[in-house]
CSV table of C-alpha atoms in Angstrom, one decimal:
chain,number,residue,atom,x,y,z
A,461,UNK,CA,0.0,0.0,-0.1
A,462,UNK,CA,1.4,3.5,-1.1
A,463,UNK,CA,0.1,6.6,0.8
A,464,UNK,CA,1.0,9.9,-0.7
A,465,UNK,CA,1.0,12.9,1.6
A,466,UNK,CA,1.6,10.3,4.4
A,467,UNK,CA,2.8,13.1,6.8
A,468,UNK,CA,-0.4,15.1,6.5
A,469,UNK,CA,-3.5,15.0,8.7
A,470,UNK,CA,-5.4,12.6,6.6
A,471,UNK,CA,-2.5,10.6,5.1
A,472,UNK,CA,-1.1,9.9,8.4
A,473,UNK,CA,-4.3,8.7,9.9
A,474,UNK,CA,-4.8,6.4,6.7
A,475,UNK,CA,-1.5,5.0,7.5
A,476,UNK,CA,-2.4,4.4,11.0
A,477,UNK,CA,-5.5,2.5,10.1
A,478,UNK,CA,-4.1,0.7,6.9
A,479,UNK,CA,-1.3,-0.9,9.1
A,480,UNK,CA,-3.9,-2.6,11.3
A,481,UNK,CA,-4.8,-4.7,8.2
A,482,UNK,CA,-1.3,-6.0,8.0
A,483,UNK,CA,-0.2,-5.2,4.5
A,484,UNK,CA,3.0,-6.8,3.5
A,485,UNK,CA,4.4,-3.3,3.0
A,486,UNK,CA,3.3,0.2,3.7
A,487,UNK,CA,5.0,3.0,1.8
A,488,UNK,CA,5.1,6.3,3.4
A,489,UNK,CA,5.5,9.1,0.7
A,490,UNK,CA,5.8,12.7,1.4
A,491,UNK,CA,7.8,15.9,0.6
A,492,UNK,CA,8.2,17.2,4.2
A,493,UNK,CA,10.9,15.0,5.8
A,494,UNK,CA,10.0,16.0,9.4
A,495,UNK,CA,6.4,14.9,9.1
A,496,UNK,CA,7.3,11.6,7.4
A,497,UNK,CA,10.0,11.1,10.0
A,498,UNK,CA,7.4,11.6,12.8
A,499,UNK,CA,4.7,9.2,11.4
A,500,UNK,CA,7.4,6.5,10.6
A,501,UNK,CA,8.6,6.8,14.2
A,502,UNK,CA,5.2,6.4,15.5
A,503,UNK,CA,4.3,3.5,13.4
A,504,UNK,CA,7.6,1.6,13.6
A,505,UNK,CA,7.1,-0.4,16.8
A,506,UNK,CA,3.5,-1.4,15.6
A,507,UNK,CA,4.9,-2.3,12.2
A,508,UNK,CA,7.5,-4.6,13.9
A,509,UNK,CA,4.8,-6.3,16.0
A,510,UNK,CA,2.5,-6.9,13.0
A,511,UNK,CA,5.2,-8.0,10.6
A,512,UNK,CA,4.6,-5.0,8.2
A,513,UNK,CA,7.4,-3.7,6.2
A,514,UNK,CA,7.4,0.1,6.6
A,515,UNK,CA,9.1,2.1,3.8
A,516,UNK,CA,10.0,5.9,3.8
A,517,UNK,CA,10.0,7.6,0.6
A,518,UNK,CA,10.9,11.3,0.6
A,519,UNK,CA,9.9,12.9,-2.9
A,520,UNK,CA,7.6,15.2,-4.7
A,521,UNK,CA,4.6,13.9,-6.6
A,522,UNK,CA,5.3,16.2,-9.5
A,523,UNK,CA,8.7,14.6,-10.1
A,524,UNK,CA,7.8,12.1,-12.7
A,525,UNK,CA,11.2,10.3,-12.8
A,526,UNK,CA,11.3,10.0,-9.1
A,527,UNK,CA,7.8,8.7,-8.9
A,528,UNK,CA,8.4,6.2,-11.7
A,529,UNK,CA,11.3,4.9,-9.7
A,530,UNK,CA,9.1,4.5,-6.7
A,531,UNK,CA,6.4,2.6,-8.6
A,532,UNK,CA,9.0,0.4,-10.2
A,533,UNK,CA,10.8,-0.5,-7.0
A,534,UNK,CA,7.9,-0.7,-4.6
A,535,UNK,CA,5.2,-2.2,-6.9
A,536,UNK,CA,2.2,-0.8,-5.0
A,537,UNK,CA,-1.3,-2.6,-5.4
A,538,UNK,CA,-3.2,0.0,-3.6
A,539,UNK,CA,-2.5,3.9,-3.7
A,540,UNK,CA,-4.2,6.4,-1.4
A,541,UNK,CA,-3.5,9.7,-3.0
A,542,UNK,CA,-3.9,12.2,-0.1
A,543,UNK,CA,-1.0,14.6,-1.0
A,544,UNK,CA,-2.5,18.2,-1.9
A,545,UNK,CA,-2.2,21.9,-1.2
A,546,UNK,CA,-5.4,22.5,0.7
A,547,UNK,CA,-5.3,26.1,2.1
A,548,UNK,CA,-7.7,28.4,0.2
A,549,UNK,CA,-6.3,31.8,0.8
A,550,UNK,CA,-2.6,30.6,0.2
A,551,UNK,CA,-3.5,29.1,-3.3
A,552,UNK,CA,-5.4,32.3,-4.2
A,553,UNK,CA,-1.9,33.9,-3.9
A,554,UNK,CA,0.0,31.0,-5.4
A,555,UNK,CA,-2.2,29.7,-8.2
A,556,UNK,CA,0.7,28.1,-10.2
A,557,UNK,CA,1.5,25.9,-7.1
A,558,UNK,CA,-2.1,24.6,-7.0
A,559,UNK,CA,-1.7,23.6,-10.6
A,560,UNK,CA,1.6,21.9,-10.1
A,561,UNK,CA,0.8,20.0,-6.8
A,562,UNK,CA,-2.9,19.3,-7.1
A,563,UNK,CA,-3.3,18.9,-10.9
A,564,UNK,CA,0.1,17.8,-12.3
A,565,UNK,CA,0.8,15.8,-9.1
A,566,UNK,CA,-2.3,13.9,-9.4
A,567,UNK,CA,-1.9,13.4,-13.1
A,568,UNK,CA,1.7,12.0,-12.4
A,569,UNK,CA,0.5,9.7,-9.6
A,570,UNK,CA,-2.6,8.5,-11.5
A,571,UNK,CA,-0.9,7.9,-14.8
A,572,UNK,CA,1.8,5.8,-13.3
A,573,UNK,CA,-0.7,3.8,-11.3
A,574,UNK,CA,-2.3,3.0,-14.6
A,575,UNK,CA,0.9,2.1,-16.2
A,576,UNK,CA,2.2,-0.1,-13.5
A,577,UNK,CA,-1.1,-2.0,-13.1
A,578,UNK,CA,-2.0,-0.9,-9.6
A,579,UNK,CA,-5.3,-2.6,-8.3
A,580,UNK,CA,-6.9,0.4,-6.6
A,581,UNK,CA,-6.3,4.1,-6.8
A,582,UNK,CA,-8.3,6.3,-4.3
A,583,UNK,CA,-8.0,10.1,-4.5
A,584,UNK,CA,-8.9,12.2,-1.5
A,585,UNK,CA,-10.9,15.2,-2.6
A,586,UNK,CA,-12.9,18.1,-1.0
A,587,UNK,CA,-16.3,19.7,-1.0
A,588,UNK,CA,-14.6,22.8,-2.3
A,589,UNK,CA,-14.3,21.1,-5.6
A,590,UNK,CA,-18.1,21.5,-6.0
A,591,UNK,CA,-19.2,24.7,-7.8
A,592,UNK,CA,-15.8,26.1,-6.8
A,593,UNK,CA,-15.2,29.7,-5.8
A,594,UNK,CA,-11.4,29.2,-5.1
A,595,UNK,CA,-8.3,28.4,-7.0
A,596,UNK,CA,-7.9,25.4,-4.5
A,597,UNK,CA,-11.4,24.1,-5.2
A,598,UNK,CA,-10.8,24.5,-9.1
A,599,UNK,CA,-7.5,22.5,-8.9
A,600,UNK,CA,-9.3,19.7,-6.9
A,601,UNK,CA,-12.2,19.8,-9.3
A,602,UNK,CA,-9.7,19.3,-12.1
A,603,UNK,CA,-7.9,16.6,-10.3
A,604,UNK,CA,-11.3,14.7,-9.9
A,605,UNK,CA,-11.6,14.8,-13.7
A,606,UNK,CA,-8.2,13.3,-14.2
A,607,UNK,CA,-9.1,10.6,-12.0
A,608,UNK,CA,-12.4,10.0,-13.6
A,609,UNK,CA,-10.8,9.9,-17.1
A,610,UNK,CA,-8.3,7.2,-16.2
A,611,UNK,CA,-11.2,5.1,-14.6
A,612,UNK,CA,-12.9,5.0,-18.1
A,613,UNK,CA,-10.0,2.9,-19.7
A,614,UNK,CA,-7.9,1.5,-17.0
A,615,UNK,CA,-7.8,-1.9,-15.5
A,616,UNK,CA,-6.9,0.0,-12.2
A,617,UNK,CA,-10.0,0.7,-10.3
A,618,UNK,CA,-9.9,4.5,-9.8
A,619,UNK,CA,-12.2,6.3,-7.5
A,620,UNK,CA,-12.5,9.7,-5.8
A,621,UNK,CA,-13.6,10.3,-2.2
A,622,UNK,CA,-15.2,13.7,-1.4
A,623,UNK,CA,-15.7,15.2,2.0
A,624,UNK,CA,-15.7,18.5,4.0
A,625,UNK,CA,-13.5,19.7,6.8
A,626,UNK,CA,-11.9,17.5,9.2
A,627,UNK,CA,-11.6,18.5,13.0
A,628,UNK,CA,-8.2,19.3,14.2
A,629,UNK,CA,-6.2,19.1,11.0
A,630,UNK,CA,-3.0,21.2,10.6
A,631,UNK,CA,-4.1,24.8,10.1
A,632,UNK,CA,-7.7,24.2,10.5
A,633,UNK,CA,-10.1,26.4,12.5
A,634,UNK,CA,-10.3,24.5,15.8
A,635,UNK,CA,-6.6,24.7,16.7
A,636,UNK,CA,-6.5,28.4,15.8
A,637,UNK,CA,-9.7,29.0,18.0
A,638,UNK,CA,-8.1,27.2,20.8
A,639,UNK,CA,-5.0,29.3,20.6
A,640,UNK,CA,-7.0,32.4,20.5
A,641,UNK,CA,-8.9,31.4,23.6
A,642,UNK,CA,-5.6,30.6,25.5
A,643,UNK,CA,-4.4,34.1,24.6
A,644,UNK,CA,-7.7,35.7,25.9
A,645,UNK,CA,-9.0,36.6,22.5
A,646,UNK,CA,-10.3,37.9,20.3
A,647,UNK,CA,-11.6,34.9,18.3
A,648,UNK,CA,-11.5,36.0,14.6
A,649,UNK,CA,-14.3,34.6,12.4
A,650,UNK,CA,-14.8,35.7,8.8
A,651,UNK,CA,-18.6,35.9,8.7
A,652,UNK,CA,-21.4,35.3,11.3
A,653,UNK,CA,-23.3,33.2,8.7
A,654,UNK,CA,-20.2,31.0,7.7
A,655,UNK,CA,-21.0,27.2,8.0
A,656,UNK,CA,-19.0,24.2,7.3
A,657,UNK,CA,-19.3,20.4,7.3
A,658,UNK,CA,-17.0,18.7,10.0
A,659,UNK,CA,-15.9,15.1,10.5
A,660,UNK,CA,-13.2,13.7,12.8
A,661,UNK,CA,-9.9,12.6,11.1
A,662,UNK,CA,-10.2,9.1,12.1
A,663,UNK,CA,-13.8,8.7,10.9
A,664,UNK,CA,-13.0,10.4,7.6
A,665,UNK,CA,-9.8,8.2,7.1
A,666,UNK,CA,-11.8,5.0,8.0
A,667,UNK,CA,-14.5,5.9,5.4
A,668,UNK,CA,-11.9,6.6,2.7
A,669,UNK,CA,-10.5,3.0,3.2
A,670,UNK,CA,-14.0,1.7,3.2
A,671,UNK,CA,-14.7,3.4,-0.1
A,672,UNK,CA,-11.6,1.9,-1.5
A,673,UNK,CA,-12.8,-1.6,-0.6
A,674,UNK,CA,-16.2,-0.9,-2.5
A,675,UNK,CA,-14.9,0.8,-5.6
A,676,UNK,CA,-15.4,-0.9,-9.0
A,677,UNK,CA,-13.9,2.1,-10.9
A,678,UNK,CA,-15.2,5.6,-11.8
A,679,UNK,CA,-17.1,6.4,-8.6
A,680,UNK,CA,-17.1,9.6,-6.7
A,681,UNK,CA,-17.9,8.7,-3.2
A,682,UNK,CA,-19.2,11.3,-1.0
A,683,UNK,CA,-19.0,10.9,2.9
A,684,UNK,CA,-22.1,11.7,4.9
A,685,UNK,CA,-21.0,14.6,6.9
A,686,UNK,CA,-24.2,15.3,8.9
A,687,UNK,CA,-25.5,18.8,9.1
A,688,UNK,CA,-23.4,21.8,8.5
A,689,UNK,CA,-22.3,23.6,11.6
A,690,UNK,CA,-22.2,27.5,12.1
A,691,UNK,CA,-18.6,28.6,12.8
A,692,UNK,CA,-19.9,31.0,15.4
A,693,UNK,CA,-21.6,28.2,17.2
A,694,UNK,CA,-18.3,26.1,17.0
A,695,UNK,CA,-16.4,28.9,18.6
A,696,UNK,CA,-18.9,29.5,21.3
A,697,UNK,CA,-18.9,25.8,22.1
A,698,UNK,CA,-15.1,25.9,22.4
A,699,UNK,CA,-15.2,28.8,24.7
A,700,UNK,CA,-17.8,26.8,26.9
A,701,UNK,CA,-15.6,23.7,26.8
A,702,UNK,CA,-12.6,25.8,28.0
A,703,UNK,CA,-14.6,26.5,31.2
A,704,UNK,CA,-15.1,30.2,30.4
A,705,UNK,CA,-18.4,32.0,30.8
A,706,UNK,CA,-20.3,33.1,27.7
A,707,UNK,CA,-19.2,36.6,26.6
A,708,UNK,CA,-15.8,36.4,28.3
A,709,UNK,CA,-14.0,36.2,24.9
A,710,UNK,CA,-14.6,38.9,22.3
A,711,UNK,CA,-15.5,37.8,18.7
A,712,UNK,CA,-14.1,39.7,15.7
A,713,UNK,CA,-15.6,39.4,12.2
A,714,UNK,CA,-13.0,40.0,9.5
A,715,UNK,CA,-15.0,39.4,6.3
A,716,UNK,CA,-14.7,36.5,3.8
A,717,UNK,CA,-11.3,35.9,2.4
A,718,UNK,CA,-10.7,35.6,-1.4
A,719,UNK,CA,-12.1,32.3,-2.7
A,720,UNK,CA,-14.2,31.5,0.3
A,721,UNK,CA,-17.7,30.5,0.4
A,722,UNK,CA,-20.4,31.1,3.1
A,723,UNK,CA,-21.4,27.5,3.0
A,724,UNK,CA,-20.0,24.4,1.3
A,725,UNK,CA,-21.7,21.9,-1.0
A,726,UNK,CA,-20.9,18.2,-1.4
A,727,UNK,CA,-22.8,17.4,-4.7
A,728,UNK,CA,-23.2,19.1,-8.1
A,729,UNK,CA,-26.9,19.8,-9.0
A,730,UNK,CA,-26.5,17.2,-12.0
A,731,UNK,CA,-25.0,14.4,-9.9
A,732,UNK,CA,-27.3,11.5,-9.1
A,733,UNK,CA,-26.6,10.1,-5.7
A,734,UNK,CA,-27.0,6.5,-4.7
A,735,UNK,CA,-26.5,4.7,-1.4
A,736,UNK,CA,-23.8,2.1,-0.9
A,737,UNK,CA,-23.4,-0.9,1.4
A,738,UNK,CA,-22.2,1.6,4.0
A,739,UNK,CA,-24.6,4.1,5.6
A,740,UNK,CA,-22.1,6.9,5.6
A,741,UNK,CA,-20.7,6.5,2.2
A,742,UNK,CA,-22.8,7.6,-0.9
A,743,UNK,CA,-21.8,7.4,-4.6
A,744,UNK,CA,-22.3,10.4,-6.9
A,745,UNK,CA,-22.6,9.9,-10.7
A,746,UNK,CA,-22.8,12.4,-13.5
A,747,UNK,CA,-23.0,12.5,-17.1
A,748,UNK,CA,-19.8,11.2,-18.8
A,749,UNK,CA,-17.3,13.6,-20.5
A,750,UNK,CA,-14.7,12.9,-23.0
A,751,UNK,CA,-11.1,13.1,-21.6
A,752,UNK,CA,-10.0,14.6,-24.9
A,753,UNK,CA,-12.2,17.7,-24.1
A,754,UNK,CA,-9.8,18.7,-21.3
A,755,UNK,CA,-6.6,16.6,-21.7
A,756,UNK,CA,-4.9,19.0,-24.0
A,757,UNK,CA,-6.2,22.2,-22.1
A,758,UNK,CA,-4.8,20.8,-18.9
A,759,UNK,CA,-1.5,20.3,-20.5
A,760,UNK,CA,-1.3,23.9,-21.7
A,761,UNK,CA,-2.4,25.0,-18.1
A,762,UNK,CA,0.5,22.9,-16.5
A,763,UNK,CA,2.8,24.5,-19.1
A,764,UNK,CA,2.1,28.1,-17.8
A,765,UNK,CA,2.0,27.2,-14.1
A,766,UNK,CA,5.2,29.1,-13.4
A,767,UNK,CA,4.1,32.1,-15.3
A,768,UNK,CA,2.2,35.2,-14.3
A,769,UNK,CA,-0.1,34.4,-11.5
A,770,UNK,CA,-3.1,36.4,-12.7
A,771,UNK,CA,-2.8,34.6,-16.1
A,772,UNK,CA,-2.6,31.3,-14.5
A,773,UNK,CA,-5.6,32.0,-12.4
A,774,UNK,CA,-7.6,33.0,-15.4
A,775,UNK,CA,-6.6,30.0,-17.3
A,776,UNK,CA,-7.8,27.9,-14.5
A,777,UNK,CA,-11.1,29.5,-14.1
A,778,UNK,CA,-11.8,29.3,-17.9
A,779,UNK,CA,-11.7,25.6,-17.6
A,780,UNK,CA,-14.5,25.3,-15.2
A,781,UNK,CA,-18.1,26.5,-16.3
A,782,UNK,CA,-19.3,25.9,-12.7
A,783,UNK,CA,-16.9,28.4,-11.3
A,784,UNK,CA,-18.8,30.9,-9.0
A,785,UNK,CA,-17.3,34.5,-8.7
A,786,UNK,CA,-17.3,35.7,-5.2
A,787,UNK,CA,-17.2,39.3,-4.2
A,788,UNK,CA,-13.7,39.1,-3.1
A,789,UNK,CA,-12.4,36.8,-5.8
A,790,UNK,CA,-8.9,37.9,-7.0
A,791,UNK,CA,-9.7,37.7,-10.6
A,792,UNK,CA,-12.6,37.7,-12.9
A,793,UNK,CA,-13.0,34.5,-15.2
A,794,UNK,CA,-13.2,36.7,-18.1
A,795,UNK,CA,-9.8,38.2,-17.8
A,796,UNK,CA,-7.7,37.1,-20.8
A,797,UNK,CA,-5.4,34.1,-20.0
A,798,UNK,CA,-1.9,33.7,-21.4
A,799,UNK,CA,-3.0,30.5,-23.3
A,800,UNK,CA,-6.3,30.5,-25.4
A,801,UNK,CA,-8.4,27.6,-24.2
A,802,UNK,CA,-11.1,27.8,-26.8
A,803,UNK,CA,-14.6,26.6,-26.0
A,804,UNK,CA,-15.5,27.1,-22.4
A,805,UNK,CA,-18.2,24.4,-22.4
A,806,UNK,CA,-16.8,21.3,-20.5
A,807,UNK,CA,-19.3,18.6,-19.2
A,808,UNK,CA,-19.4,18.6,-15.4
A,809,UNK,CA,-18.2,15.5,-13.7
A,810,UNK,CA,-17.6,16.3,-10.2
């Protein structure tokens, strides 16, 4: 089993749960050596106890020669692709990095999985890929398309698992609120109406593995996240759980940041949802699209990723008819891109 982004919040938890199934080998792939070192150190005693060979691979998923050597030497049968840039404001400022890591990285990892005959390939996606308003969401939307395209012709069973926010992940809202409470406030919230779906990291990771066991190829699995939660209510609950009286911590509303939504969506309007054998995992199906419709355009987008950020941003947006302009978006989708992408109509797939 190969896990990309194995040092991240979801990737490391997938590793913790996968090892319990005693694979012959678990490959921890990541770009950040410190986090990979940490999860390896945590899992090493258990791996020795269970008889699992634990492998460390430091590398960048966009480095095709490096990834090819990894696939050739390790011969993974199952790939969990969790590596991605996920922070919305940072990707608004660095759209080329979203293209390289989330789009080119997914294309590289998925194409090699197809080439080397991997049995199952599961990509971790996000609700921000649905009707995206951000560069990060757009990049994950296009990554979903890449995986879907491979699923149409490959012997490898390709699937996507889409879900919302996870509680306590690196850089997420709960650790930030906790730190602000420890400092006596204020708690900073973008908008009083802001809502988000939340799930614990262990539950989300468990359901990703569950989806992998069910996939036949081409599915977009969507996790049942329950009801969305108002961020204000979440902050108030954290204050109460800290033992402080209501009103003791000041709340400051800073306004929605570029690319953010007031609320998240898990499905496109044209996606038909069907239950699976697991109550908390649903499958979303949409009308098919031809990979040739976007393949060449994605190659052009990747080719300009290191160019002017405004032109990269415009080129990304032009590829996604379902992009929704927000009041604070950094760039209008009508801004002329560096590369002409032609017809903007591309079938929605999720």
